[in-house]
mmCIF file of C-alpha atoms in Angstrom:
data_model
loop_
_atom_site.group_PDB
_atom_site.id
_atom_site.type_symbol
_atom_site.label_atom_id
_atom_site.label_comp_id
_atom_site.label_asym_id
_atom_site.label_seq_id
_atom_site.Cartn_x
_atom_site.Cartn_y
_atom_site.Cartn_z
ATOM 1 C CA MET A 1 96.126 -100.430 -178.937
ATOM 2 C CA SER A 2 95.227 -98.424 -181.999
ATOM 3 C CA PRO A 3 97.874 -97.063 -183.489
ATOM 4 C CA PRO A 4 98.939 -93.516 -182.522
ATOM 5 C CA GLU A 5 97.452 -90.582 -185.063
ATOM 6 C CA THR A 6 100.135 -88.258 -184.951
ATOM 7 C CA PRO A 7 104.292 -90.180 -185.591
ATOM 8 C CA LEU A 8 106.561 -89.316 -183.072
ATOM 9 C CA ARG A 9 110.216 -89.526 -184.512
ATOM 10 C CA LEU A 10 113.798 -88.497 -182.410
ATOM 11 C CA ASN A 11 117.105 -89.448 -183.325
ATOM 12 C CA GLY A 12 115.704 -91.431 -185.936
ATOM 13 C CA ARG A 13 113.322 -93.747 -184.426
ATOM 14 C CA ASP A 14 109.925 -94.106 -184.410
ATOM 15 C CA LEU A 15 108.762 -93.928 -180.775
ATOM 16 C CA GLY A 16 105.668 -95.491 -181.203
ATOM 17 C CA PRO A 17 102.653 -95.465 -178.494
ATOM 18 C CA HIS A 18 104.523 -95.509 -175.668
ATOM 19 C CA ALA A 19 107.815 -94.108 -174.868
ATOM 20 C CA ILE A 20 109.461 -94.002 -171.304
ATOM 21 C CA MET A 21 111.828 -90.819 -170.508
ATOM 22 C CA ALA A 22 114.132 -91.513 -167.810
ATOM 23 C CA VAL A 23 114.853 -89.476 -165.099
ATOM 24 C CA VAL A 24 119.045 -88.503 -165.035
ATOM 25 C CA ASN A 25 119.533 -85.397 -163.167
ATOM 26 C CA ARG A 26 123.649 -84.076 -162.244
ATOM 27 C CA THR A 27 122.305 -81.362 -159.444
ATOM 28 C CA PRO A 28 123.433 -81.990 -156.114
ATOM 29 C CA ASP A 29 120.062 -81.125 -154.579
ATOM 30 C CA SER A 30 117.234 -82.714 -156.836
ATOM 31 C CA PHE A 31 113.751 -83.301 -154.945
ATOM 32 C CA PHE A 32 113.935 -87.135 -155.519
ATOM 33 C CA ASP A 33 117.278 -88.335 -155.148
ATOM 34 C CA LYS A 34 118.720 -85.930 -153.243
ATOM 35 C CA GLY A 35 121.759 -86.089 -155.269
ATOM 36 C CA ALA A 36 122.703 -89.387 -155.838
ATOM 37 C CA THR A 37 123.254 -89.046 -159.566
ATOM 38 C CA TYR A 38 124.945 -85.413 -159.309
ATOM 39 C CA GLY A 39 129.190 -87.136 -159.991
ATOM 40 C CA PHE A 40 129.665 -86.947 -163.444
ATOM 41 C CA ASP A 41 130.642 -91.419 -163.386
ATOM 42 C CA ALA A 42 127.062 -91.885 -161.127
ATOM 43 C CA ALA A 43 125.302 -90.144 -163.818
ATOM 44 C CA LEU A 44 126.305 -91.870 -166.649
ATOM 45 C CA ALA A 45 126.319 -95.072 -164.844
ATOM 46 C CA ALA A 46 122.246 -94.020 -163.926
ATOM 47 C CA VAL A 47 121.873 -93.620 -167.687
ATOM 48 C CA ASP A 48 123.097 -97.138 -168.660
ATOM 49 C CA ARG A 49 120.646 -98.666 -166.146
ATOM 50 C CA ALA A 50 118.103 -96.892 -167.686
ATOM 51 C CA VAL A 51 119.128 -98.062 -170.780
ATOM 52 C CA ALA A 52 118.921 -101.442 -169.903
ATOM 53 C CA GLU A 53 115.925 -101.379 -168.199
ATOM 54 C CA GLY A 54 114.223 -100.350 -171.403
ATOM 55 C CA ALA A 55 114.186 -96.934 -171.488
ATOM 56 C CA ASP A 56 113.436 -95.134 -174.756
ATOM 57 C CA ILE A 57 114.885 -91.611 -174.006
ATOM 58 C CA VAL A 58 116.600 -89.881 -171.208
ATOM 59 C CA ASP A 59 116.231 -86.859 -169.903
ATOM 60 C CA ILE A 60 119.330 -85.293 -167.991
ATOM 61 C CA GLY A 61 119.302 -82.191 -166.411
ATOM 62 C CA GLY A 62 121.601 -80.008 -164.514
ATOM 63 C CA VAL A 63 119.099 -77.140 -162.546
ATOM 64 C CA LYS A 64 116.917 -78.325 -160.013
ATOM 65 C CA ALA A 65 112.967 -77.484 -160.466
ATOM 66 C CA GLY A 66 112.795 -75.813 -157.972
ATOM 67 C CA PRO A 67 113.718 -73.142 -155.792
ATOM 68 C CA GLY A 68 117.568 -73.225 -154.359
ATOM 69 C CA GLU A 69 121.034 -72.272 -155.046
ATOM 70 C CA ASP A 70 121.577 -70.164 -158.130
ATOM 71 C CA VAL A 71 123.035 -71.857 -161.167
ATOM 72 C CA GLY A 72 124.454 -69.817 -163.705
ATOM 73 C CA VAL A 73 124.850 -70.554 -167.561
ATOM 74 C CA ALA A 74 128.205 -71.887 -167.155
ATOM 75 C CA GLU A 75 127.366 -74.408 -164.700
ATOM 76 C CA GLU A 76 124.472 -75.825 -166.010
ATOM 77 C CA LEU A 77 126.520 -76.215 -169.399
ATOM 78 C CA ARG A 78 129.379 -77.821 -166.605
ATOM 79 C CA ARG A 79 127.009 -80.721 -165.111
ATOM 80 C CA VAL A 80 124.856 -81.810 -168.684
ATOM 81 C CA VAL A 81 127.362 -81.168 -172.320
ATOM 82 C CA GLY A 82 130.427 -83.391 -170.798
ATOM 83 C CA LEU A 83 127.615 -85.556 -169.828
ATOM 84 C CA VAL A 84 125.572 -85.547 -173.295
ATOM 85 C CA ALA A 85 128.330 -86.373 -175.495
ATOM 86 C CA ALA A 86 129.207 -89.095 -173.336
ATOM 87 C CA VAL A 87 126.116 -90.495 -173.808
ATOM 88 C CA ARG A 88 125.636 -90.155 -177.027
ATOM 89 C CA GLU A 89 128.761 -92.138 -177.423
ATOM 90 C CA ARG A 90 128.395 -94.709 -175.656
ATOM 91 C CA HIS A 91 124.110 -95.205 -176.583
ATOM 92 C CA PRO A 92 124.220 -94.050 -179.952
ATOM 93 C CA GLY A 93 120.632 -95.475 -180.487
ATOM 94 C CA VAL A 94 118.867 -93.694 -176.948
ATOM 95 C CA VAL A 95 117.070 -90.839 -177.575
ATOM 96 C CA ILE A 96 118.861 -87.830 -176.015
ATOM 97 C CA SER A 97 116.756 -85.327 -173.918
ATOM 98 C CA VAL A 98 117.915 -81.928 -171.827
ATOM 99 C CA ASP A 99 115.789 -80.357 -169.334
ATOM 100 C CA THR A 100 116.557 -76.817 -170.344
ATOM 101 C CA TRP A 101 114.860 -73.347 -170.731
ATOM 102 C CA ARG A 102 118.108 -71.756 -171.695
ATOM 103 C CA ALA A 103 119.075 -70.919 -175.385
ATOM 104 C CA GLU A 104 122.214 -70.929 -174.361
ATOM 105 C CA VAL A 105 122.201 -74.516 -173.239
ATOM 106 C CA GLY A 106 120.004 -75.625 -175.676
ATOM 107 C CA GLU A 107 122.331 -74.876 -178.272
ATOM 108 C CA ALA A 108 125.933 -76.084 -176.566
ATOM 109 C CA VAL A 109 123.971 -79.610 -175.626
ATOM 110 C CA ALA A 110 122.216 -80.068 -179.443
ATOM 111 C CA ARG A 111 126.163 -79.572 -180.657
ATOM 112 C CA ALA A 112 126.782 -82.531 -178.327
ATOM 113 C CA GLY A 113 124.549 -84.461 -179.738
ATOM 114 C CA ALA A 114 121.055 -84.199 -177.833
ATOM 115 C CA ASP A 115 117.593 -85.191 -179.786
ATOM 116 C CA LEU A 116 115.515 -83.453 -177.266
ATOM 117 C CA LEU A 117 115.008 -80.368 -175.684
ATOM 118 C CA ASN A 118 112.548 -80.428 -172.893
ATOM 119 C CA ASP A 119 111.718 -76.750 -171.782
ATOM 120 C CA THR A 120 109.330 -77.711 -168.578
ATOM 121 C CA TRP A 121 109.132 -73.636 -167.871
ATOM 122 C CA GLY A 122 107.142 -72.747 -170.784
ATOM 123 C CA GLY A 123 109.082 -70.861 -173.056
ATOM 124 C CA PRO A 124 110.433 -67.939 -170.990
ATOM 125 C CA ASP A 125 113.467 -68.358 -173.401
ATOM 126 C CA PRO A 126 111.623 -67.744 -176.730
ATOM 127 C CA ARG A 127 115.030 -68.471 -178.623
ATOM 128 C CA LEU A 128 115.002 -72.014 -177.393
ATOM 129 C CA ALA A 129 112.544 -73.414 -179.963
ATOM 130 C CA GLU A 130 115.088 -71.341 -182.695
ATOM 131 C CA VAL A 131 117.990 -73.790 -181.501
ATOM 132 C CA ALA A 132 115.584 -76.997 -181.993
ATOM 133 C CA ALA A 133 114.560 -75.973 -185.437
ATOM 134 C CA ASP A 134 118.453 -75.103 -186.150
ATOM 135 C CA HIS A 135 119.781 -78.411 -185.290
ATOM 136 C CA GLY A 136 116.673 -80.294 -186.881
ATOM 137 C CA ILE A 137 116.032 -81.555 -183.021
ATOM 138 C CA GLY A 138 112.798 -81.892 -181.047
ATOM 139 C CA LEU A 139 111.039 -79.746 -178.158
ATOM 140 C CA VAL A 140 108.842 -80.286 -175.395
ATOM 141 C CA CYS A 141 106.372 -77.448 -175.092
ATOM 142 C CA ALA A 142 105.103 -77.293 -171.637
ATOM 143 C CA HIS A 143 102.329 -75.007 -169.197
ATOM 144 C CA ALA A 144 104.081 -73.703 -166.278
ATOM 145 C CA GLY A 145 100.980 -70.623 -165.979
ATOM 146 C CA ALA A 146 103.859 -68.120 -166.531
ATOM 147 C CA LEU A 147 105.922 -68.526 -163.767
ATOM 148 C CA ALA A 148 109.384 -67.471 -163.865
ATOM 149 C CA PRO A 149 111.421 -70.716 -163.781
ATOM 150 C CA ARG A 150 112.576 -72.673 -160.511
ATOM 151 C CA THR A 151 109.678 -70.173 -158.033
ATOM 152 C CA ARG A 152 106.623 -71.909 -156.824
ATOM 153 C CA PRO A 153 102.977 -70.245 -157.363
ATOM 154 C CA HIS A 154 101.267 -68.732 -154.553
ATOM 155 C CA ARG A 155 97.392 -68.563 -154.584
ATOM 156 C CA ILE A 156 97.476 -69.470 -158.182
ATOM 157 C CA ALA A 157 93.903 -69.981 -160.075
ATOM 158 C CA TYR A 158 92.431 -70.406 -163.844
ATOM 159 C CA ASP A 159 89.416 -69.869 -164.781
ATOM 160 C CA ASP A 160 89.245 -73.300 -166.929
ATOM 161 C CA VAL A 161 93.473 -74.609 -165.952
ATOM 162 C CA VAL A 162 92.637 -77.225 -168.496
ATOM 163 C CA SER A 163 91.452 -75.285 -170.874
ATOM 164 C CA ASP A 164 94.798 -72.164 -169.356
ATOM 165 C CA VAL A 165 96.848 -75.796 -170.704
ATOM 166 C CA ILE A 166 96.127 -76.165 -174.076
ATOM 167 C CA ALA A 167 95.917 -72.908 -175.088
ATOM 168 C CA HIS A 168 99.798 -72.064 -174.196
ATOM 169 C CA VAL A 169 100.726 -75.477 -175.212
ATOM 170 C CA THR A 170 98.772 -75.676 -178.505
ATOM 171 C CA THR A 171 100.177 -72.182 -179.183
ATOM 172 C CA GLU A 172 104.001 -72.676 -178.032
ATOM 173 C CA ALA A 173 103.839 -75.812 -180.449
ATOM 174 C CA LYS A 174 102.641 -74.287 -183.232
ATOM 175 C CA ARG A 175 105.649 -71.072 -183.210
ATOM 176 C CA ALA A 176 107.917 -73.953 -183.437
ATOM 177 C CA ALA A 177 106.495 -75.758 -186.241
ATOM 178 C CA ALA A 178 106.464 -72.345 -187.923
ATOM 179 C CA LEU A 179 110.075 -71.805 -187.153
ATOM 180 C CA GLY A 180 110.911 -75.040 -188.734
ATOM 181 C CA VAL A 181 110.837 -77.665 -185.847
ATOM 182 C CA ARG A 182 109.318 -80.777 -187.427
ATOM 183 C CA ARG A 183 105.847 -81.586 -186.546
ATOM 184 C CA ASP A 184 106.494 -85.079 -185.935
ATOM 185 C CA ALA A 185 109.552 -83.816 -182.623
ATOM 186 C CA ILE A 186 107.278 -81.577 -180.926
ATOM 187 C CA LEU A 187 105.375 -82.900 -177.552
ATOM 188 C CA ILE A 188 103.056 -81.394 -175.121
ATOM 189 C CA ASP A 189 103.482 -81.145 -171.837
ATOM 190 C CA PRO A 190 100.353 -80.011 -168.789
ATOM 191 C CA ALA A 191 103.710 -79.728 -166.461
ATOM 192 C CA HIS A 192 102.197 -80.869 -163.525
ATOM 193 C CA ASP A 193 102.701 -78.896 -160.404
ATOM 194 C CA PHE A 194 104.146 -76.542 -162.119
ATOM 195 C CA GLY A 195 101.903 -73.294 -161.955
ATOM 196 C CA LYS A 196 99.436 -76.107 -160.525
ATOM 197 C CA ASN A 197 98.136 -76.507 -157.067
ATOM 198 C CA THR A 198 97.388 -80.629 -156.298
ATOM 199 C CA ARG A 199 93.556 -79.681 -157.185
ATOM 200 C CA GLN A 200 94.236 -78.081 -160.509
ATOM 201 C CA SER A 201 97.004 -81.179 -161.297
ATOM 202 C CA LEU A 202 94.487 -83.925 -160.576
ATOM 203 C CA GLU A 203 92.513 -81.965 -162.869
ATOM 204 C CA ILE A 204 94.695 -82.585 -165.532
ATOM 205 C CA THR A 205 95.653 -85.734 -164.872
ATOM 206 C CA ARG A 206 91.130 -86.845 -165.357
ATOM 207 C CA ARG A 207 90.733 -85.055 -168.457
ATOM 208 C CA LEU A 208 93.653 -85.278 -170.494
ATOM 209 C CA GLY A 209 92.146 -86.543 -172.779
ATOM 210 C CA GLU A 210 91.432 -83.000 -173.705
ATOM 211 C CA LEU A 211 94.825 -82.755 -175.001
ATOM 212 C CA THR A 212 95.796 -85.515 -176.518
ATOM 213 C CA ALA A 213 92.274 -84.727 -178.946
ATOM 214 C CA THR A 214 94.816 -81.687 -179.865
ATOM 215 C CA GLY A 215 96.661 -84.196 -182.119
ATOM 216 C CA TRP A 216 100.295 -82.858 -180.707
ATOM 217 C CA PRO A 217 102.038 -85.741 -178.655
ATOM 218 C CA VAL A 218 101.956 -85.573 -174.879
ATOM 219 C CA LEU A 219 104.176 -85.910 -172.393
ATOM 220 C CA VAL A 220 103.093 -86.563 -168.774
ATOM 221 C CA ALA A 221 105.735 -85.754 -166.325
ATOM 222 C CA VAL A 222 103.674 -87.354 -163.042
ATOM 223 C CA SER A 223 106.506 -89.223 -160.962
ATOM 224 C CA ASN A 224 107.063 -88.787 -157.414
ATOM 225 C CA LYS A 225 105.179 -85.498 -157.638
ATOM 226 C CA ASP A 226 103.538 -83.641 -154.877
ATOM 227 C CA PHE A 227 100.023 -83.728 -156.054
ATOM 228 C CA ILE A 228 100.371 -87.632 -156.022
ATOM 229 C CA GLY A 229 102.162 -87.113 -152.118
ATOM 230 C CA GLU A 230 99.597 -84.847 -150.728
ATOM 231 C CA THR A 231 96.788 -86.659 -152.284
ATOM 232 C CA LEU A 232 98.017 -89.801 -150.801
ATOM 233 C CA GLY A 233 99.578 -88.438 -147.912
ATOM 234 C CA ARG A 234 102.841 -90.107 -148.768
ATOM 235 C CA PRO A 235 106.530 -88.873 -148.789
ATOM 236 C CA VAL A 236 108.460 -88.407 -151.925
ATOM 237 C CA ASP A 237 109.923 -92.068 -151.693
ATOM 238 C CA LYS A 238 106.848 -93.880 -151.090
ATOM 239 C CA ARG A 239 105.205 -92.318 -153.735
ATOM 240 C CA GLY A 240 105.632 -95.542 -156.380
ATOM 241 C CA VAL A 241 102.545 -97.194 -156.140
ATOM 242 C CA GLY A 242 100.741 -93.659 -157.218
ATOM 243 C CA THR A 243 103.026 -92.722 -159.856
ATOM 244 C CA MET A 244 101.798 -95.804 -161.434
ATOM 245 C CA ALA A 245 98.242 -95.344 -161.403
ATOM 246 C CA VAL A 246 98.296 -91.957 -162.666
ATOM 247 C CA LEU A 247 100.649 -93.544 -165.535
ATOM 248 C CA GLY A 248 97.589 -96.311 -166.245
ATOM 249 C CA VAL A 249 95.419 -93.756 -166.263
ATOM 250 C CA SER A 250 97.351 -91.399 -168.748
ATOM 251 C CA ALA A 251 98.202 -94.367 -171.025
ATOM 252 C CA LEU A 252 94.459 -95.018 -171.458
ATOM 253 C CA LEU A 253 93.478 -91.417 -171.922
ATOM 254 C CA GLY A 254 95.903 -91.211 -174.954
ATOM 255 C CA ALA A 255 99.616 -89.725 -173.475
ATOM 256 C CA ARG A 256 102.157 -90.535 -175.509
ATOM 257 C CA VAL A 257 106.001 -89.942 -173.279
ATOM 258 C CA PHE A 258 106.069 -91.074 -169.757
ATOM 259 C CA ARG A 259 108.867 -89.453 -167.921
ATOM 260 C CA VAL A 260 109.946 -91.282 -164.835
ATOM 261 C CA HIS A 261 112.168 -92.570 -162.001
ATOM 262 C CA ASP A 262 111.203 -95.785 -162.139
ATOM 263 C CA VAL A 263 111.958 -97.396 -166.010
ATOM 264 C CA ARG A 264 111.090 -100.963 -165.091
ATOM 265 C CA GLY A 265 108.208 -100.312 -163.173
ATOM 266 C CA ALA A 266 106.391 -97.827 -165.634
ATOM 267 C CA ARG A 267 107.454 -100.428 -168.437
ATOM 268 C CA GLN A 268 105.687 -102.897 -166.580
ATOM 269 C CA ALA A 269 102.698 -100.747 -166.059
ATOM 270 C CA LEU A 270 102.421 -99.704 -169.848
ATOM 271 C CA ALA A 271 102.896 -103.423 -170.807
ATOM 272 C CA ALA A 272 99.594 -103.897 -168.751
ATOM 273 C CA VAL A 273 97.434 -101.032 -170.342
ATOM 274 C CA THR A 274 98.904 -102.249 -173.759
ATOM 275 C CA ALA A 275 97.005 -105.211 -172.706
ATOM 276 C CA LEU A 276 93.707 -104.091 -172.269
ATOM 277 C CA GLY A 277 93.382 -103.404 -175.733
ATOM 278 C CA ASP A 278 92.063 -99.490 -177.598
ATOM 279 C CA ARG A 279 91.821 -96.718 -175.299
ATOM 280 C CA PRO A 280 88.427 -94.995 -174.955
ATOM 281 C CA ARG A 281 87.523 -92.242 -177.295
#
């Protein structure tokens, strides 16, 4: 496997060509685990397992991505800040990411020890990039088709979904760099299923090489998502094989960070991809 063109460094670590980001949701209504890691002790145990299985990054979230119960700033802070602090003390070498679009939450978790702010909603709060710059931590710049957080698209259409994604995420990444976020701490994420239907998410996967060609490290968050379920006709708890197939394709096309529920399986899948040799250009 050829060395990556762009360095990616978080928490003082060079994350290399493939980094696993483990999902840990402190939400009672998450789409995949149905609240299994909502409790503080359960969430901390999930982090321990993920690190033991080879996760490079743990992505802590306090708000379900889809529609549901309203979660205000105070409640999101209650769910994530203490967990970030505990993980920082318990696992000093792991990269801690927090899935939030709110600058107030970003500020608090940065102070608690977070290394990365994962804004899956495409920048609805422009202050979040300023928080990342102020604290010297990383930022994920994603594309959600200009949707408001926690909403779903209705008959969304693009002239060219990949061109739309590239234009948005690169603009956000350049803005973050101009504000002072280190270039080697910025990732771009096409955000499969966010503001996209199944056909559009598949198109992004086929053409992921166009995103990696921008030079920004690419994160893919496809684990057990609806576009995989709809393509294969599988419920959410039966999408593991499809997830690993998409991860493998994404790795071959140059993706660098892989947000997953199954750390062990993803690590094995990526090891198989690495064994295939240099990715096509």
